[in-house]
Amino acid sequence: NAGVMQNPRHLVRRRGQEARLRCSPMKGHSHVYWYRQLPEEGLKFMVYLQKENIIDESGMPKERFSAEFPKEGPSILRIQQVVRGDSAAYFCASSLGVDGTQYFGPGTRLLVL
Amino acid sequence: GESVGLHLPTLSVQEGDNSIINCAYSNSASDYFIWYKQESGKGPQFIIDIRSNMDKRQGQRVTVLLNKTVKHLSLQIAATQPGDSAVYFCAENIKAAGNKLTFGGGTRVLVKP
C-alpha cells in the first residue's frame, strides 16, 4: 500500500512565477492536509480538504495561495507570483477519516530565486 | 502559542541508553497528541499517539506520557539506536475543532555510537 506521494520533490522558481505542488493521498484516504515548514521549525497548518471541498483554510494566506482536491486526481497547492519568502518545504498529509491519524508525504522543497 | 525556534534544542544520547524528549503544549482544550519523527530531507513519520483520557501509552520501544495538569507530554525511547537520530515533534489537536495539527518546535536527537 503506497504511502502519501508528493511531486515534485524539489521545485525551483523565479520570483513572479507560479508553483504547483501535487499530493496523492494514501489509498482510500479522502482527507488531505497541507503544511508548510521553514528550516529548523515545526510544521504550520495551511489547509484541510476533503474531496471537492475546502474544510478549513485558516492557515493559508488569503492572496496568491489556493488549494483544491478534485473528484479525480491529486490535491494541488498552487502559489501564484511566488516571492522569496515562499521558499519552504511543503508537506501533504492524508487521513482515512476526520478523526484519523495523519500520514505525511516526503514533501516538496520549493526554492524561489 | 506555538513554539518556534531558530535553533532546535538537541539531546545527545549514548547508543543503548534511554531517551526522554519533552514537550509543553499550549492549549488546555487539546484532546489528542501525536509524536512524529522527521529524518533529514523526509516527511514526518508517525510514532505514537495518545488521547487526553489516557496518561500513558506504550508502543514498540516507545512510551508516551501525558500530564494534563501541567500540559506536558513526553516521549521515552528505550535502548536508543543510531536509526533513532532525527528531529522529534509533538503535535496537538482539538478533535471537535477539526483535524488540523499544531506542531511544537521540535527536538533534535543525536545518538552517539
Short mmCIF file of C-alpha atoms in Angstrom, two decimals:
data_model
loop_
_atom_site.label_atom_id
_atom_site.label_comp_id
_atom_site.label_asym_id
_atom_site.label_seq_id
_atom_site.Cartn_x
_atom_site.Cartn_y
_atom_site.Cartn_z
CA ASN A 1 0.00 0.00 0.00
CA ALA A 2 1.76 3.11 -1.20
CA GLY A 3 2.06 6.00 1.21
CA VAL A 4 1.33 9.63 0.53
CA MET A 5 3.04 10.76 -2.64
CA GLN A 6 4.13 14.26 -3.49
CA ASN A 7 5.69 15.72 -6.58
CA PRO A 8 7.86 17.31 -7.50
CA ARG A 9 10.25 16.65 -4.63
CA HIS A 10 12.20 19.79 -5.47
CA LEU A 11 10.95 22.85 -7.32
CA VAL A 12 12.88 25.97 -8.27
CA ARG A 13 11.02 29.06 -9.37
CA ARG A 14 11.94 32.64 -10.09
CA ARG A 15 10.09 35.45 -8.37
CA GLY A 16 6.75 36.08 -10.06
CA GLN A 17 6.33 32.57 -11.44
CA GLU A 18 3.72 30.05 -10.39
CA ALA A 19 4.36 26.94 -8.32
CA ARG A 20 2.12 23.87 -8.45
CA LEU A 21 2.58 21.20 -5.83
CA ARG A 22 0.78 17.87 -6.12
CA CYS A 23 -0.26 15.39 -3.48
CA SER A 24 -1.74 11.93 -3.91
CA PRO A 25 -3.15 10.65 -0.61
CA MET A 26 -2.85 7.11 0.66
CA LYS A 27 -5.25 4.69 -0.99
CA GLY A 28 -8.70 5.03 0.49
CA HIS A 29 -7.96 8.35 2.22
CA SER A 30 -10.27 11.21 1.33
CA HIS A 31 -8.94 13.83 3.76
CA VAL A 32 -5.91 15.89 2.76
CA TYR A 33 -3.94 18.49 4.69
CA TRP A 34 -1.19 20.86 3.60
CA TYR A 35 1.51 22.15 5.95
CA ARG A 36 4.49 24.43 5.46
CA GLN A 37 7.82 24.05 7.21
CA LEU A 38 10.62 26.58 7.43
CA PRO A 39 14.15 25.36 8.30
CA GLU A 40 14.57 24.37 11.94
CA GLU A 41 10.88 24.92 12.68
CA GLY A 42 7.79 22.81 13.17
CA LEU A 43 5.13 22.39 10.54
CA LYS A 44 2.44 25.05 10.21
CA PHE A 45 -1.07 24.08 9.11
CA MET A 46 -2.28 25.68 5.90
CA VAL A 47 -5.43 23.99 4.61
CA TYR A 48 -7.64 20.92 5.06
CA LEU A 49 -9.63 19.48 2.18
CA GLN A 50 -11.95 16.63 1.51
CA LYS A 51 -12.88 15.57 -1.97
CA GLU A 52 -14.02 18.67 -3.86
CA ASN A 53 -14.38 20.72 -0.65
CA ILE A 54 -12.18 23.04 1.35
CA ILE A 55 -12.98 22.39 5.00
CA ASP A 56 -10.52 24.69 6.77
CA GLU A 57 -8.21 27.19 5.10
CA SER A 58 -7.46 29.23 8.21
CA GLY A 59 -3.71 28.77 7.85
CA MET A 60 -3.42 29.69 4.21
CA PRO A 61 -2.52 33.23 3.10
CA LYS A 62 -5.50 34.94 1.52
CA GLU A 63 -3.62 36.07 -1.54
CA ARG A 64 -1.63 34.09 -4.09
CA PHE A 65 -2.30 30.71 -2.44
CA SER A 66 -5.05 28.30 -3.40
CA ALA A 67 -5.73 24.61 -2.93
CA GLU A 68 -8.02 22.07 -4.49
CA PHE A 69 -8.78 18.38 -4.19
CA PRO A 70 -10.82 17.38 -7.24
CA LYS A 71 -13.01 14.33 -7.52
CA GLU A 72 -10.39 12.68 -9.67
CA GLY A 73 -6.68 13.20 -9.36
CA PRO A 74 -4.30 14.61 -6.79
CA SER A 75 -4.69 17.56 -4.49
CA ILE A 76 -2.98 20.68 -5.81
CA LEU A 77 -1.45 23.53 -3.81
CA ARG A 78 -0.96 26.49 -6.09
CA ILE A 79 1.17 29.52 -5.33
CA GLN A 80 0.93 32.37 -7.79
CA GLN A 81 3.55 35.09 -8.25
CA VAL A 82 5.97 33.45 -5.86
CA VAL A 83 8.22 35.54 -3.64
CA ARG A 84 11.41 34.56 -1.84
CA GLY A 85 9.52 34.20 1.43
CA ASP A 86 7.57 31.31 -0.09
CA SER A 87 10.74 29.19 -0.05
CA ALA A 88 10.00 26.33 2.31
CA ALA A 89 9.18 22.65 2.47
CA TYR A 90 5.52 21.92 1.81
CA PHE A 91 4.12 18.71 3.23
CA CYS A 92 0.89 16.98 2.48
CA ALA A 93 -0.79 14.54 4.85
CA SER A 94 -3.82 12.34 4.45
CA SER A 95 -6.16 10.55 6.80
CA LEU A 96 -8.83 7.92 6.44
CA GLY A 97 -11.48 9.94 8.23
CA VAL A 98 -11.85 13.22 10.05
CA ASP A 99 -10.58 11.56 13.24
CA GLY A 100 -7.88 9.57 11.58
CA THR A 101 -4.15 9.70 12.06
CA GLN A 102 -2.42 11.92 9.56
CA TYR A 103 0.30 10.30 7.48
CA PHE A 104 2.73 12.59 5.74
CA GLY A 105 4.31 12.57 2.33
CA PRO A 106 8.01 13.26 1.64
CA GLY A 107 7.37 16.93 0.93
CA THR A 108 8.15 19.36 -1.87
CA ARG A 109 11.04 21.71 -1.31
CA LEU A 110 10.34 24.99 -3.02
CA LEU A 111 13.18 27.40 -3.68
CA VAL A 112 12.36 30.84 -5.04
CA LEU A 113 15.28 32.63 -6.66
CA GLY B 1 1.03 29.57 21.39
CA GLU B 2 3.27 27.63 19.11
CA SER B 3 6.90 27.07 19.87
CA VAL B 4 9.12 28.49 17.18
CA GLY B 5 12.88 28.24 17.46
CA LEU B 6 15.75 29.29 15.28
CA HIS B 7 17.93 26.63 16.88
CA LEU B 8 16.48 23.30 17.75
CA PRO B 9 17.23 22.00 21.23
CA THR B 10 19.44 18.95 20.95
CA LEU B 11 19.52 15.80 23.01
CA SER B 12 22.72 13.77 22.75
CA VAL B 13 22.36 10.21 23.94
CA GLN B 14 24.64 7.21 24.01
CA GLU B 15 23.58 4.24 21.93
CA GLY B 16 21.73 1.79 24.14
CA ASP B 17 20.64 4.39 26.68
CA ASN B 18 17.08 5.58 27.10
CA SER B 19 15.97 8.93 25.67
CA ILE B 20 13.35 11.27 27.04
CA ILE B 21 12.02 14.06 24.86
CA ASN B 22 9.76 16.66 26.41
CA CYS B 23 7.05 18.86 25.00
CA ALA B 24 4.96 21.58 26.61
CA TYR B 25 1.70 22.14 24.82
CA SER B 26 -0.25 25.33 24.92
CA ASN B 27 -3.94 24.62 24.60
CA SER B 28 -5.70 23.05 27.57
CA ALA B 29 -8.59 22.15 25.24
CA SER B 30 -6.37 19.85 23.16
CA ASP B 31 -7.53 16.28 23.42
CA TYR B 32 -5.29 14.38 21.06
CA PHE B 33 -1.50 14.32 20.89
CA ILE B 34 0.93 12.77 18.46
CA TRP B 35 4.68 12.30 18.26
CA TYR B 36 6.33 12.43 14.86
CA LYS B 37 9.91 11.64 13.85
CA GLN B 38 11.46 13.55 10.98
CA GLU B 39 14.71 12.50 9.39
CA SER B 40 16.69 14.90 7.26
CA GLY B 41 15.04 15.51 3.91
CA LYS B 42 11.97 13.43 4.72
CA GLY B 43 8.42 13.94 5.86
CA PRO B 44 7.27 13.45 9.45
CA GLN B 45 6.75 9.81 10.37
CA PHE B 46 4.04 8.85 12.86
CA ILE B 47 5.44 7.26 16.03
CA ILE B 48 2.69 7.11 18.61
CA ASP B 49 -0.40 8.99 19.72
CA ILE B 50 -2.40 9.42 22.90
CA ARG B 51 -5.82 10.80 23.73
CA SER B 52 -6.46 13.07 26.67
CA ASN B 53 -8.39 10.42 28.57
CA MET B 54 -5.14 8.46 28.97
CA ASP B 55 -1.95 9.15 30.93
CA LYS B 56 0.34 6.66 29.29
CA ARG B 57 0.56 4.64 26.14
CA GLN B 58 3.23 2.19 25.07
CA GLY B 59 4.42 1.09 21.67
CA GLN B 60 7.42 -0.80 20.47
CA ARG B 61 10.37 0.73 22.35
CA VAL B 62 8.44 3.97 22.83
CA THR B 63 6.23 5.28 25.61
CA VAL B 64 4.26 8.50 25.65
CA LEU B 65 3.28 10.12 28.93
CA LEU B 66 0.68 12.85 29.22
CA ASN B 67 0.34 15.18 32.19
CA LYS B 68 -2.69 17.35 31.61
CA THR B 69 -2.28 19.23 34.87
CA VAL B 70 0.90 20.90 33.70
CA LYS B 71 0.22 20.48 29.96
CA HIS B 72 3.27 18.33 29.42
CA LEU B 73 3.92 15.48 27.04
CA SER B 74 6.97 13.26 26.89
CA LEU B 75 8.31 10.57 24.59
CA GLN B 76 10.56 7.90 26.00
CA ILE B 77 12.65 5.79 23.65
CA ALA B 78 14.13 2.66 25.16
CA ALA B 79 17.57 1.39 24.11
CA THR B 80 18.18 4.22 21.68
CA GLN B 81 19.69 3.16 18.36
CA PRO B 82 21.58 5.11 15.67
CA GLY B 83 18.47 4.96 13.49
CA ASP B 84 16.64 6.98 16.13
CA SER B 85 18.71 10.05 15.26
CA ALA B 86 16.19 12.57 13.92
CA VAL B 87 14.11 15.59 14.89
CA TYR B 88 11.10 14.74 17.01
CA PHE B 89 7.95 16.85 17.02
CA CYS B 90 4.94 16.73 19.25
CA ALA B 91 1.63 17.85 17.78
CA GLU B 92 -1.69 18.64 19.41
CA ASN B 93 -5.21 18.70 18.13
CA ILE B 94 -8.71 19.57 19.28
CA LYS B 95 -10.86 16.91 17.67
CA ALA B 96 -14.07 18.89 17.92
CA ALA B 97 -12.44 21.76 16.06
CA GLY B 98 -11.38 19.70 13.10
CA ASN B 99 -8.29 17.73 12.35
CA LYS B 100 -5.60 20.37 11.95
CA LEU B 101 -2.46 19.72 13.94
CA THR B 102 -0.48 22.31 15.86
CA PHE B 103 3.18 21.35 15.99
CA GLY B 104 5.75 22.14 18.64
CA GLY B 105 9.22 23.38 17.78
CA GLY B 106 10.97 20.03 17.74
CA THR B 107 13.93 18.40 19.47
CA ARG B 108 16.93 17.00 17.64
CA VAL B 109 18.16 13.65 18.96
CA LEU B 110 21.75 12.67 18.21
CA VAL B 111 22.73 9.11 19.03
CA LYS B 112 26.42 8.61 19.76
CA PRO B 113 27.89 5.19 18.96
#
